Structure formats: C-alpha cells, structure tokens
Coordinates of C-alpha atoms in Angstrom, one line a residue:
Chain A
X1 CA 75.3 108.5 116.3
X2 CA 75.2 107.1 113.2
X3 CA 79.0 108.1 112.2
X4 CA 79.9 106.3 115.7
X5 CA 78.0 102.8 114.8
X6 CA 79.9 102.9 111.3
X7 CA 83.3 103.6 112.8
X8 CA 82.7 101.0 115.3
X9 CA 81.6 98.3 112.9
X10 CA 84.7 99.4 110.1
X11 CA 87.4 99.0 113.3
X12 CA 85.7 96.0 114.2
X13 CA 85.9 94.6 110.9
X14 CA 89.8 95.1 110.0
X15 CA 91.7 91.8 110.0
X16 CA 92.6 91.1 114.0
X17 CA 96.6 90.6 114.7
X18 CA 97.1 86.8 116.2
X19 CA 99.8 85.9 118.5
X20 CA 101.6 83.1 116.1
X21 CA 104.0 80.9 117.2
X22 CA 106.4 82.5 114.4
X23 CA 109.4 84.4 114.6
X24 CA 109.5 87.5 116.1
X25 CA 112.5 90.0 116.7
X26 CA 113.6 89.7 119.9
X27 CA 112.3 86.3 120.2
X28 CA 114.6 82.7 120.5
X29 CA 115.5 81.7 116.6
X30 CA 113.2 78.1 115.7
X31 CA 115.9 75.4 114.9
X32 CA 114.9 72.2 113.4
X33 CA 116.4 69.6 111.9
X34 CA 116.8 69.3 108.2
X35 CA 118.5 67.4 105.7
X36 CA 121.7 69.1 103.9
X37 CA 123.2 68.5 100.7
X38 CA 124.7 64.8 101.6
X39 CA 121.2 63.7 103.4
X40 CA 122.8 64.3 106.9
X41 CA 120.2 65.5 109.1
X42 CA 121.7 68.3 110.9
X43 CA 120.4 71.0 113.2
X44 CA 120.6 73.6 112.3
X45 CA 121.2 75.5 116.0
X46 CA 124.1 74.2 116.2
X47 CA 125.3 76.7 113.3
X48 CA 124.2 79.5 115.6
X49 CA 127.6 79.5 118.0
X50 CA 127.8 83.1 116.6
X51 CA 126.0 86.0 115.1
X52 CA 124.1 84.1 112.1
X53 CA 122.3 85.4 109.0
X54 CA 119.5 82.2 107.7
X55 CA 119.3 83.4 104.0
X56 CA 115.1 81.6 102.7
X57 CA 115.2 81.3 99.1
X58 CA 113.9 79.4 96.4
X59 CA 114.9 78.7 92.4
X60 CA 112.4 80.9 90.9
X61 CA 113.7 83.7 92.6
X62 CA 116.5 86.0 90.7
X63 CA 116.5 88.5 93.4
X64 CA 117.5 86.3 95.9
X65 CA 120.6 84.9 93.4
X66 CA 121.6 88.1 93.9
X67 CA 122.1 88.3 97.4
X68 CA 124.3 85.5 97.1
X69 CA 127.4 87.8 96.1
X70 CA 126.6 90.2 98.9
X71 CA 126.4 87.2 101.6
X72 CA 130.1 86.0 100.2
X73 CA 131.4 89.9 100.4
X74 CA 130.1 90.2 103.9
X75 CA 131.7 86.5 105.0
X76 CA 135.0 87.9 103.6
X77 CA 134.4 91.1 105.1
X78 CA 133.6 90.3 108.9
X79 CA 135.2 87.0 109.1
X80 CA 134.1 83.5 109.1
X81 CA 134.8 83.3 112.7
X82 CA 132.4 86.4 113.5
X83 CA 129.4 85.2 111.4
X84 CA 128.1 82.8 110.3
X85 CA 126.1 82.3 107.3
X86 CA 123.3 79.7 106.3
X87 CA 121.0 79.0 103.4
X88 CA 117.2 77.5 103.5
X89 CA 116.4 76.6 100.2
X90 CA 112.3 76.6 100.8
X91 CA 111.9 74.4 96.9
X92 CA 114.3 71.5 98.6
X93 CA 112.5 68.5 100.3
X94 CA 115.4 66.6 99.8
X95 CA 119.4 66.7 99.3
X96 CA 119.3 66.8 95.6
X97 CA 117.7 70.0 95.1
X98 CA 120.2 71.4 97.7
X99 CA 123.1 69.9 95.8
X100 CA 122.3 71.5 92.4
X101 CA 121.8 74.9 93.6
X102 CA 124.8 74.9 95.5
X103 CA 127.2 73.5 92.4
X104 CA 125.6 75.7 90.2
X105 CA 125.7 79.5 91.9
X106 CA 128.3 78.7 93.9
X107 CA 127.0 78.7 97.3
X108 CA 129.4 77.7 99.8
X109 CA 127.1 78.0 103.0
X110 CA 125.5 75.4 104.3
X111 CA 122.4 75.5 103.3
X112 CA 119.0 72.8 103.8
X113 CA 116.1 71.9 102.8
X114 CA 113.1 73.7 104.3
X115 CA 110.1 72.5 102.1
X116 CA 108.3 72.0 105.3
X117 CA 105.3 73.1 106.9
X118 CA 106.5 73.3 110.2
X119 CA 109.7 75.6 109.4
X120 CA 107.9 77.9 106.8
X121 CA 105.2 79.0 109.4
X122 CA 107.8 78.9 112.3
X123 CA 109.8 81.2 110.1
X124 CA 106.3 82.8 108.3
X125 CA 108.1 82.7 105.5
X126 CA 105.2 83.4 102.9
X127 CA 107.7 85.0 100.0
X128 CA 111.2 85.1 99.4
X129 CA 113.9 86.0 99.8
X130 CA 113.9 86.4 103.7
X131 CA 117.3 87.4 105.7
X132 CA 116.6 86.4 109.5
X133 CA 119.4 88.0 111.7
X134 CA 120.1 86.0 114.7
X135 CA 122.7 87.2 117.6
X136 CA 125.2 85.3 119.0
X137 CA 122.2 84.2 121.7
X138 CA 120.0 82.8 119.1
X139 CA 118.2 85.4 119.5
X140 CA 116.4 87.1 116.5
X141 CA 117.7 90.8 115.8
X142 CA 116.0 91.7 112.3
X143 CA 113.5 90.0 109.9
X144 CA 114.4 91.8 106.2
X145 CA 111.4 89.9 104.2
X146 CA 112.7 91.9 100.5
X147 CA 115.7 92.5 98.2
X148 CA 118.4 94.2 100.3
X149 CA 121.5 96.4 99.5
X150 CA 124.8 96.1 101.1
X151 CA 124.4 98.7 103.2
X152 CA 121.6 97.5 104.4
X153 CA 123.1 93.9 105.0
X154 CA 126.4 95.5 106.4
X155 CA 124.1 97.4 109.0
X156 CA 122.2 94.4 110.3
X157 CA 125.6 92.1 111.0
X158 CA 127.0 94.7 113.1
X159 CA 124.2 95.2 115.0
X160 CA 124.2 91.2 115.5
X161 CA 127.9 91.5 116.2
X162 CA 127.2 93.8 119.0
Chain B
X1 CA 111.8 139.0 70.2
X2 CA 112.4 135.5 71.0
X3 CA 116.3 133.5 71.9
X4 CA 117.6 130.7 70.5
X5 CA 116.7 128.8 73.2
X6 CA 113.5 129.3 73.3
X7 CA 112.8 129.0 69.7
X8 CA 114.0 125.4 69.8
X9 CA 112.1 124.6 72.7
X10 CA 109.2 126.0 70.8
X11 CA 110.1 124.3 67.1
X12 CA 110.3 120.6 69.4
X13 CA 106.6 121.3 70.6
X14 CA 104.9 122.2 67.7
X15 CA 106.6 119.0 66.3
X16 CA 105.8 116.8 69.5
X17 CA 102.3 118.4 69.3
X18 CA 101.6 117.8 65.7
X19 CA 103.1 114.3 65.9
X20 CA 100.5 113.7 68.7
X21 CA 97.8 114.9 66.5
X22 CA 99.2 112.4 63.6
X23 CA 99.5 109.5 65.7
X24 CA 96.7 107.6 67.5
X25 CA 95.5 107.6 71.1
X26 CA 98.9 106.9 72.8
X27 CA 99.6 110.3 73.2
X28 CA 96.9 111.2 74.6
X29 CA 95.7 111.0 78.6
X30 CA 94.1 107.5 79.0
X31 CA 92.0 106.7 81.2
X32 CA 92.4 102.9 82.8
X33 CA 89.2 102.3 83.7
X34 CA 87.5 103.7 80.5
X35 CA 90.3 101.1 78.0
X36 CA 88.0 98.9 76.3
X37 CA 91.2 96.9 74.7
X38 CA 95.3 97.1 73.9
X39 CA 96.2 95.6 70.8
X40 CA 99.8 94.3 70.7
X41 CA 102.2 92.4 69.2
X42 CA 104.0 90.1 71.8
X43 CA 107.5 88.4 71.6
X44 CA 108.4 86.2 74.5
X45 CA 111.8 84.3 74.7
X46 CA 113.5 81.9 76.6
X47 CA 117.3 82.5 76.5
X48 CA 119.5 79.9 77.8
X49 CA 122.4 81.4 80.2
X50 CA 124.5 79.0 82.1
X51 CA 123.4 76.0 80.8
X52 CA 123.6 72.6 82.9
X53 CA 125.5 70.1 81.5
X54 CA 124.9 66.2 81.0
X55 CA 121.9 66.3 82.0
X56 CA 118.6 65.5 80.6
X57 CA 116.5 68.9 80.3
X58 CA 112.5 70.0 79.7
X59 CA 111.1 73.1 79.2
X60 CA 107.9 73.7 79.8
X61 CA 106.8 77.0 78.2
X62 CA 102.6 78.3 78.5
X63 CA 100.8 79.4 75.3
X64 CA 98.0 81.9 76.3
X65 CA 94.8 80.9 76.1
X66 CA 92.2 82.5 73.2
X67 CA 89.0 83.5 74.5
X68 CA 87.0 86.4 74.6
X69 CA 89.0 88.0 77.3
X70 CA 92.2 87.8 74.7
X71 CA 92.1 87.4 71.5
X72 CA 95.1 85.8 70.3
X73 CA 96.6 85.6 66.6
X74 CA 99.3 84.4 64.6
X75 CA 100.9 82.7 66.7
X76 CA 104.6 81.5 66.0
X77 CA 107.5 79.5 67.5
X78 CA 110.9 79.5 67.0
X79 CA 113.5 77.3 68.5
X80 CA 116.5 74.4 67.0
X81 CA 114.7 72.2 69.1
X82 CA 111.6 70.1 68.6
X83 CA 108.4 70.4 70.7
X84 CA 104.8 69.3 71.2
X85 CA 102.3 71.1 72.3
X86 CA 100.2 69.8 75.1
X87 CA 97.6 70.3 77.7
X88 CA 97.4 69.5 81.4
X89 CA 94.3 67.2 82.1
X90 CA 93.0 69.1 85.1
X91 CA 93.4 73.2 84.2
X92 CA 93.3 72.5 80.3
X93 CA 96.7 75.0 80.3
X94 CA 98.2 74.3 77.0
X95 CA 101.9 74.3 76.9
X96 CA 105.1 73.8 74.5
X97 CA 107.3 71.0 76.0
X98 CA 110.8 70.5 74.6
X99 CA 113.1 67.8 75.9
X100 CA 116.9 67.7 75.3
X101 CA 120.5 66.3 76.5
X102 CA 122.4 69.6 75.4
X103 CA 121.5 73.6 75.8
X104 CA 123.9 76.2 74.5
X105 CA 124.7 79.4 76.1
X106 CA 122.6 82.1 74.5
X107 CA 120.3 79.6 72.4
X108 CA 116.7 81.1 72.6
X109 CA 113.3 79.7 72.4
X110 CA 110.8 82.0 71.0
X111 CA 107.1 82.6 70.9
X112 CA 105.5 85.1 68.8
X113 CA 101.4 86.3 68.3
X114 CA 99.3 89.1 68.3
X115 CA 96.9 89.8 71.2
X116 CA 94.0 92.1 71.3
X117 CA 93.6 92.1 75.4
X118 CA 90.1 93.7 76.5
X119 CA 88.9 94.6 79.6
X120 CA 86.9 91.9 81.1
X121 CA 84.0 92.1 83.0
X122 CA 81.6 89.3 84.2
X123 CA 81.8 86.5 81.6
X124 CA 79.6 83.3 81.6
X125 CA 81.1 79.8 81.3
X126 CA 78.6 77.0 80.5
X127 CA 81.7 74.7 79.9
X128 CA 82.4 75.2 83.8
X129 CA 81.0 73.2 86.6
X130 CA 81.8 75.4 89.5
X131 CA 81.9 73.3 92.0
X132 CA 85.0 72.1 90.8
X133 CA 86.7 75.7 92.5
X134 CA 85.9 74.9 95.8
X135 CA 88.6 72.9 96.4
X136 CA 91.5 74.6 98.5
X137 CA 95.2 73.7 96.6
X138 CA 97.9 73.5 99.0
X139 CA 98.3 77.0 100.0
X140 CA 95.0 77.7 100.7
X141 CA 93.8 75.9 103.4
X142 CA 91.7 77.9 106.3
X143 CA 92.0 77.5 109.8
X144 CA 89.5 78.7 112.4
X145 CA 90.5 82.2 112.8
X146 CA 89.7 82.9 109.3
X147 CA 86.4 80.9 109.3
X148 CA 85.3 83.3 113.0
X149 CA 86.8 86.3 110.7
X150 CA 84.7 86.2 108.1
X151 CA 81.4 84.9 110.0
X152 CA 81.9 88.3 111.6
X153 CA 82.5 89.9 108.4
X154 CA 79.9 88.2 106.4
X155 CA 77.5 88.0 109.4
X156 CA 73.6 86.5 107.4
X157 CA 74.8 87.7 104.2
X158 CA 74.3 84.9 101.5
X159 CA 74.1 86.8 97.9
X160 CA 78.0 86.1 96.6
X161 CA 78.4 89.6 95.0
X162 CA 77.4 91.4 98.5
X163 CA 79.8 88.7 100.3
X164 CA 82.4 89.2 97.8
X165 CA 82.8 93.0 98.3
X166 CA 82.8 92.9 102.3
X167 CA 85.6 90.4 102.0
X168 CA 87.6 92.7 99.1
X169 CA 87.1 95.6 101.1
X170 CA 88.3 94.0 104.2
X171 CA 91.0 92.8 102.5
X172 CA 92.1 96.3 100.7
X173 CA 92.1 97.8 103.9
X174 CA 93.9 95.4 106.1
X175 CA 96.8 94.0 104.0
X176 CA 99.9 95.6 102.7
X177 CA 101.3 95.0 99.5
X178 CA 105.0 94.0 98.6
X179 CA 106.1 94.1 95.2
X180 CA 110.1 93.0 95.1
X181 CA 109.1 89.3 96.4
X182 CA 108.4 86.1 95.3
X183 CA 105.3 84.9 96.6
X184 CA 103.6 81.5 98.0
X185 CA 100.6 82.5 98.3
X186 CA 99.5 81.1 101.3
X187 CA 96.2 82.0 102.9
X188 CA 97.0 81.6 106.8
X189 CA 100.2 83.2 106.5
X190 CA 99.0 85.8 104.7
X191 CA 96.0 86.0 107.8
X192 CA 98.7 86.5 110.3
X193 CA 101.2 88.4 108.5
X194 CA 99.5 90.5 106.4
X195 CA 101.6 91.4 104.1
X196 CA 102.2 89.8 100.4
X197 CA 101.6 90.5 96.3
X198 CA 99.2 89.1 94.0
X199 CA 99.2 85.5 95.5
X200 CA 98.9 86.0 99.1
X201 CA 95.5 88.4 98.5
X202 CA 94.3 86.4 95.8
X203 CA 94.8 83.2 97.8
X204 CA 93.7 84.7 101.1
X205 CA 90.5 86.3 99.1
X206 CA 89.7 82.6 97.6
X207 CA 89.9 81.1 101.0
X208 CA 87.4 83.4 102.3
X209 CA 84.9 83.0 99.4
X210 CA 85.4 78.9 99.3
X211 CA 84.7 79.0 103.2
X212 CA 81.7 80.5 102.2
X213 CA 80.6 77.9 99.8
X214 CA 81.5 80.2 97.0
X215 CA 83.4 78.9 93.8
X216 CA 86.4 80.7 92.8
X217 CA 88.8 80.3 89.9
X218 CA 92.7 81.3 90.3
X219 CA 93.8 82.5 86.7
X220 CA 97.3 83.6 86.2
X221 CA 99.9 85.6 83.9
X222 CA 102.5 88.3 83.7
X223 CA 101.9 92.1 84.1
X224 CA 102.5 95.1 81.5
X225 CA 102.2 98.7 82.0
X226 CA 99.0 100.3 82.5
X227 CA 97.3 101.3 78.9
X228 CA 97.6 105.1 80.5
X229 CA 101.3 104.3 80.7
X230 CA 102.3 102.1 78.3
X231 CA 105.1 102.9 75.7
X232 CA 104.8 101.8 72.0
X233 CA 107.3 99.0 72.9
X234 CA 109.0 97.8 75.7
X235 CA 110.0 94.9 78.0
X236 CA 109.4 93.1 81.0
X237 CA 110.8 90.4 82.7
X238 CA 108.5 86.9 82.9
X239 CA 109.3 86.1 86.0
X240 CA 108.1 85.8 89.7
X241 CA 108.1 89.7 90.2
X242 CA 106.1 90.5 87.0
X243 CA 103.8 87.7 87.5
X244 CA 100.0 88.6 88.3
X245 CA 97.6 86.8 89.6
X246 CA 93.7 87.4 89.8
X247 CA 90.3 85.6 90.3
X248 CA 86.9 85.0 89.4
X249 CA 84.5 84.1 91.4
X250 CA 80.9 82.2 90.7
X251 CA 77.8 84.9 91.2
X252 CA 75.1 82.4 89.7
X253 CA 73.6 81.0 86.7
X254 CA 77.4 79.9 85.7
X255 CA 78.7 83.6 85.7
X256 CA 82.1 84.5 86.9
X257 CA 82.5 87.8 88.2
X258 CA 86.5 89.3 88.0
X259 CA 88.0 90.8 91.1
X260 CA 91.6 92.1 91.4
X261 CA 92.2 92.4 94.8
X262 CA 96.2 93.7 95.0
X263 CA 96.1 95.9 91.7
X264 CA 92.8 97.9 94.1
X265 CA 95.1 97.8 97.0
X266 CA 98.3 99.6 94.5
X267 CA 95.4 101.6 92.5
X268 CA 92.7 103.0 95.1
X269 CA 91.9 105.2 91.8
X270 CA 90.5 101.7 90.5
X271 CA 88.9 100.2 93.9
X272 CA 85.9 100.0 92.6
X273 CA 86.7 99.4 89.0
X274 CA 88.5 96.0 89.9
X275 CA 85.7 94.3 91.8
X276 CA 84.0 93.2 88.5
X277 CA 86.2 94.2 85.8
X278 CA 89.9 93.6 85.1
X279 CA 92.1 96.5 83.2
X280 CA 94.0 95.7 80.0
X281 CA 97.6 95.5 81.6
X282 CA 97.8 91.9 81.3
X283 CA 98.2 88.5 79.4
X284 CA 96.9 85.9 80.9
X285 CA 98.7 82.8 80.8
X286 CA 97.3 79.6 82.7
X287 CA 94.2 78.6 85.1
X288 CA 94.8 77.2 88.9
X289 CA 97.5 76.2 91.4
X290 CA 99.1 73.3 92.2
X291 CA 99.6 71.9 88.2
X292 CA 100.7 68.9 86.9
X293 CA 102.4 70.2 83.4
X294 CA 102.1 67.4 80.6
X295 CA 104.4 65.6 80.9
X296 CA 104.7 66.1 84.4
X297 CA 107.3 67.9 86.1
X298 CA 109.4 66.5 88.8
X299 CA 109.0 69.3 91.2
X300 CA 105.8 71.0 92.6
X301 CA 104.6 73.8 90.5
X302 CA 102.5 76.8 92.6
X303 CA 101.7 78.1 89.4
X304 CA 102.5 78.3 85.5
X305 CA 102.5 82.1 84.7
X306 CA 106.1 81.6 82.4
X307 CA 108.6 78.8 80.9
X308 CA 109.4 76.4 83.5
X309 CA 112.5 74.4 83.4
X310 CA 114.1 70.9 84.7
X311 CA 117.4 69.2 84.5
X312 CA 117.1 65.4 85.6
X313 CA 114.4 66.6 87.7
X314 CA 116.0 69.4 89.2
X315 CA 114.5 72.9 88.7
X316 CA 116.5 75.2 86.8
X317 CA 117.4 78.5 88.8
X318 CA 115.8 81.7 87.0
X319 CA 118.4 84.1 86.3
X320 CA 121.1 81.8 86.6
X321 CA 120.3 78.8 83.9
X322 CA 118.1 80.9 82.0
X323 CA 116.0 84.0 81.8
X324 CA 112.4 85.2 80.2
X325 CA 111.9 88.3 78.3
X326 CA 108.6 89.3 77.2
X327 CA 108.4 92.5 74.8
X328 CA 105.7 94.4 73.3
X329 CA 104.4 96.5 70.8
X330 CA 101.3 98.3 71.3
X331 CA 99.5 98.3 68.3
X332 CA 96.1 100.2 69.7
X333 CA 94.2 100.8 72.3
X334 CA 91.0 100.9 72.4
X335 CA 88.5 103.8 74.7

C-alpha cells in the first residue's frame, strides 16, 4: 500500500487549477477604460463592433516588433471594415509611452496603455507578446501567448470572421 | 580496394580525429554537471539602429560583477561617448551610464573582458544580512492560495534545504516552460497559469520560500550554450529571450544555497544537479528586481540583465532603436 499512499500524496501535491476571473476562450472579452495616445480615456469595447485582434506588448520585446508587419498585412488583407485591430502597450501608464512607440514603429492601431493591475490579471498577461482573438460578439475565440507566423495569424481571423 | 569517396571521407576523419587529439577538451563529450569552469573571452555591444532624434538619451549598460562565482578580467570599453561608471544604492549593480543629445545609426558601445565562469555551489556571504530578501518586489506578492498551497506542501517542515526541495520539485512538476516570451515574472499569475520562463518560476519559487520566512536573492544575467555544447565562438542576443534568471536562497549561518528552477524543468538530466549548484552556461549580470539604475531611469525596470535605454524618459524599443550582441570565445573549460 505503500506505492498507493505515495501516489496519493504526489497527486495531492501538484499545483491545484483555480477558477480566475481571467480570460478564457469562449468567455466575454474584459474591456476597461484606458488612456490612448492623446490622454482620452476611451473604452476600449467600443473597438470590438467586429472581429478584433488586442495585440499585449511591451518595449523590450523584439518579437512582438515583429508582429507588427504581420498585423498591418492582415488589416490590408481582410479589410478594415472586417477586423479590427488594437494595441495594449503593458510598459505605458500614460499617453507618452503610447505616443513614442507608435511614431517610432509605425503603429497605426489604436493602441493604450495597460500598465495596470486590473487589466494584466483580467487579461493574465504574465509575458508577452499575447494575441487575444475576439469575435464579432466580444467573445474570446483564441489566446496565442508566443511569437506567431502568418499562417497562424491568418487562421485565427477567419475563424473570428466566421 | 577502397573509392574515391570513401578515401576522402576517411582522409577528413583521421584529420578531424587528430585535430581532436591536438586541441583541448572541446571536442570531446562534456559532461554539464561534472564542468568545474568555462573560460572565455566576452564582447558585448550596443549598436545604435534607428536612432531617436532631438531627444535627450541615457544608456544604462551592467558590468558583471567579480566574485568567486566569475572571475572577471581585463575589462575594456569602447565608445565616442563619455561615461561614468556607477552603482545603484540598493543591489550594489554597477553600471556604465552615458548621456547624449545625438546617436548615429550604426554607432556601437562596446564592452570587452575575460571571464573564467565556475560552477557555483553553496557560497557564504558575511557581507549579506538576509533579512534584507524577504521582501516581495512588485511581482511577487502572494495571495492566499499560494500561502494554503504550500502549508500543504511544506506541512511541519522547518529546515530550509528540506522546504526548498519540496517547493522545486512541486514546481518542476507542475509548471510548463515557454521560451520565445518576454516575461514579468509574476508569482500569482504564474500560480494560476502555470506557464512562464526563468522569471515566472524563479519569482513564483521566491514567493514560496519568503512565505516561509525564508530569505532569497533574485540574481540575474544572460544565457550561453551549455559547456557540452558550446562552439569556440559564437553569439547571442542580450535580450529578453536570452535573459536568465536564478536564485539563492538562505540555508543558515549566512550561506546561500543556488537553485535553478526552469533550467531542471528544460534539463530533467540536471534536476538534481540544479538544486545547489548552477552550471557554467551563464554571466551573471545584476542582483534583484524592481532597480533604481544610478542615475535613475524614468521608467520601471523588472530587471537589469542587458543595456537599458531612454530618450526624454521614454524607453527605447529593443530591436527597433537599438540592439545587444553578446559574443564569445571559449577559451577552456574546465572538468
């Protein structure tokens, strides 16, 4: 019985799964409202009228530069009218962070600042870069929480286009 | 009768093999564990990309510490613009600051020494007062789950070293790792999610222990290749992927006892290895979270693993404004 005590205590002992208020696939998107690159406090639900892609990233991160080029290919690809595309720079507690990454890689989403507490564990956004897909119900399809290729990217916006 | 073909594949392995027999323990199998140190010679710059323009800029670039853990030598600096080295009043992280109104495209600032890297092991600090690493930064704050968690885990267990294992154990066997992310390292998330690199185990492992009552030290720096791995030279990026982050936490009698907690997860060859001891495939470049450089940065800074930038205020973006490279050249290692 000995192997049975030991396998009881070992399963007891692996870290238990907790029901968190975060984002889950298939659940409503969290909206908040945060500041943008002009200090307007907007919120940011009002951006979800259609399928929407919320692109986390921060200025350390090179791999989430990247993405930047995909995101404009796959505006011009599928339309500005059929998705929508904004940014949540998790560095920015204000408009001036927001500001300088925009003018300097070009990034002409919207994007706002998300150094907050309540929107990074809404979002559990504990690295970046994180691509949240939301349908046109605000409802969140996919959670991609690495680097991502275009194929990848293409596959997850028609599924939210659906 | 041998062909052509074959006597040329034969001529290049009597030359591979007699070159191996020349050279010195590089070509030969190495084992991780059994390393006692890498000696290499290290170049790390800072190129300028895209610079920003009108602005007023500092650069904050670490210098690795010297201590018994890494011996570092000759150390060199090369850049058009002045600097002063400093050191931040709480970590004691010494640092190169520059400050200037115009970068050029391509300009490079960059940083030169020899390091003989050992394995480290449990190391005493009389310098240290531990109580000093009991205090949570920002990111590593624990909630009531992970305090019930590891009563369960820990149960009446009170010698650290016996405590620490349960917990890095746990740990090994419960999270997944991620490698092509830039981390926050943030205990609670990390609780729920379970999944992260380096700084979500190392800050979910230093949450644990501190609940516990048990000092631990966050020490930081960039990752090379394995010695069993490693190529005379090479390169890696200094940046969030190839930053590394490990601990040490306080076993008594002001000794500090490594543990490696996502490097076991990647290497369950080395499990057992990396609670206590620390392989050669690093540089360690700064102590703690949550640092206030000298002079201080604008923004927050998680950590200070590689050169850190600011244009009035405003962090530069890595890979966009500038880029680190850090190359090598093993020297010798050491079995």
């Amino acid at each position: 019985m000995k192997w049975l005590a030991a396998l009881i205590l070992s399963i007891s002992l692996i870290l238990p799964a907790y029901a968190t208020e975060g984002v889950k696939e298939g659940a409503p998107a969290p909206t908040f409202v945060l500041p943008d690159e002009n200090n307007r406090n907007v919120d940011i639900g009002i951006f979800m009228d259609r399928p929407t892609i919320i692109y986390f990233t921060h200025n350390a991160c090179f791999y989430c530069t990247q993405l930047i080029l995909y995101l404009k290919r796959a505006q011009a690809k599928f339309g500005e009218k059929n998705l929508r595309i904004i940014g949540i720079n998790i560095m920015a507690k204000d408009q001036n962070l927001i500001k300088a990454y925009k003018e300097e890689l070009g990034f002409i989403f919207p994007m706002f600042a998300g150094n907050r507490e309540d929107v990074l564990r809404a979002y559990r956004i504990n690295y970046v870069p994180v691509i949240v897909f939301v349908d046109s119900k605000k409802t969140v399809r996919k959670v991609v929480g690495h680097y991502i290729h275009e194929d990848e990217l293409h596959r997850h916006i028609k599924n939210i286009m659906k | 009768m041998i062909n052509r073909r074959e006597f040329v594949i034969g001529s290049l392995m009597l030359t591979g093999y007699a070159a191996m027999e020349g050279s010195n323990v590089f070509a030969l199998p190495v084992n991780d564990a059994k390393v006692k140190a890498v000696s290499m010679k290290i170049t790390c710059t800072m190129e300028v990309l895209k610079p920003p323009r009108n602005k007023n800029i500092n650069i904050w670039t670490p210098i690795p510490p010297d201590n018994s853990e890494q011996k570092i030598s000759g150390l060199s600096v090369k850049s058009r613009m002045q600097y002063k080295m400093t050191e931040d009043i709480s970590h004691g992280n010494r640092m190169l600051f520059f400050n200037t109104d115009k970068l050029t495209a391509g300009e490079t600032i960059t940083m030169k020494y020899t390091m003989v890297r050992r394995t480290a092991d449990v190391v005493e600090d009389r310098g240290e007062r531990p109580e000093r690493h009991l205090e949570p930064s920002e990111w590593e704050r624990w909630d009531d789950n992970i305090a019930r968690y590891v009563d369960s885990l820990v149960v009446k267990e009170s010698d650290p070293v016996r405590i620490g294992r349960k917990i890095y154990d746990a740990l090994i066997d419960s999270l997944n790792y991620i490698h092509e992310a830039c981390g926050r390292g943030v205990s609670i998330l990390m609780f729920e999610e379970k999944i992260g690199r380096c700084d979500e185990f190392h800050a979910l492992f230093r949450s644990m222990m501190m609940y516990k009552k048990i000092p631990v030290k966050w020490e930081q720096g960039i990752a090379l290749p394995y010695p069993s791995v490693i190529k005379k030279s090479g390169e890696v990026e200094a940046d969030c992927i190839n930053a590394h982050s490990w601990v040490k936490f306080h076993v008594g009698d002001n000794k500090w006892m490594p543990v490696d907690v996502s490097e076991a997860k990647r290497r369950p060859d080395l499990r057992d290895f990396y609670f206590g001891k620390l392989a050669a495939n690093r540089i360690k470049m700064s102590n703690g979270r949550g640092i206030t450089l000298n002079p201080p940065q604008k923004s927050p800074m998680n950590t200070f693993p590689y050169t850190y930038a600011e244009a009035d205020g405003m962090p530069l973006i890595y890979g966009h404004n500038y880029k680190n490279r850090m190359k090598y050249e093993a020297v010798k290692i050491e079995a």
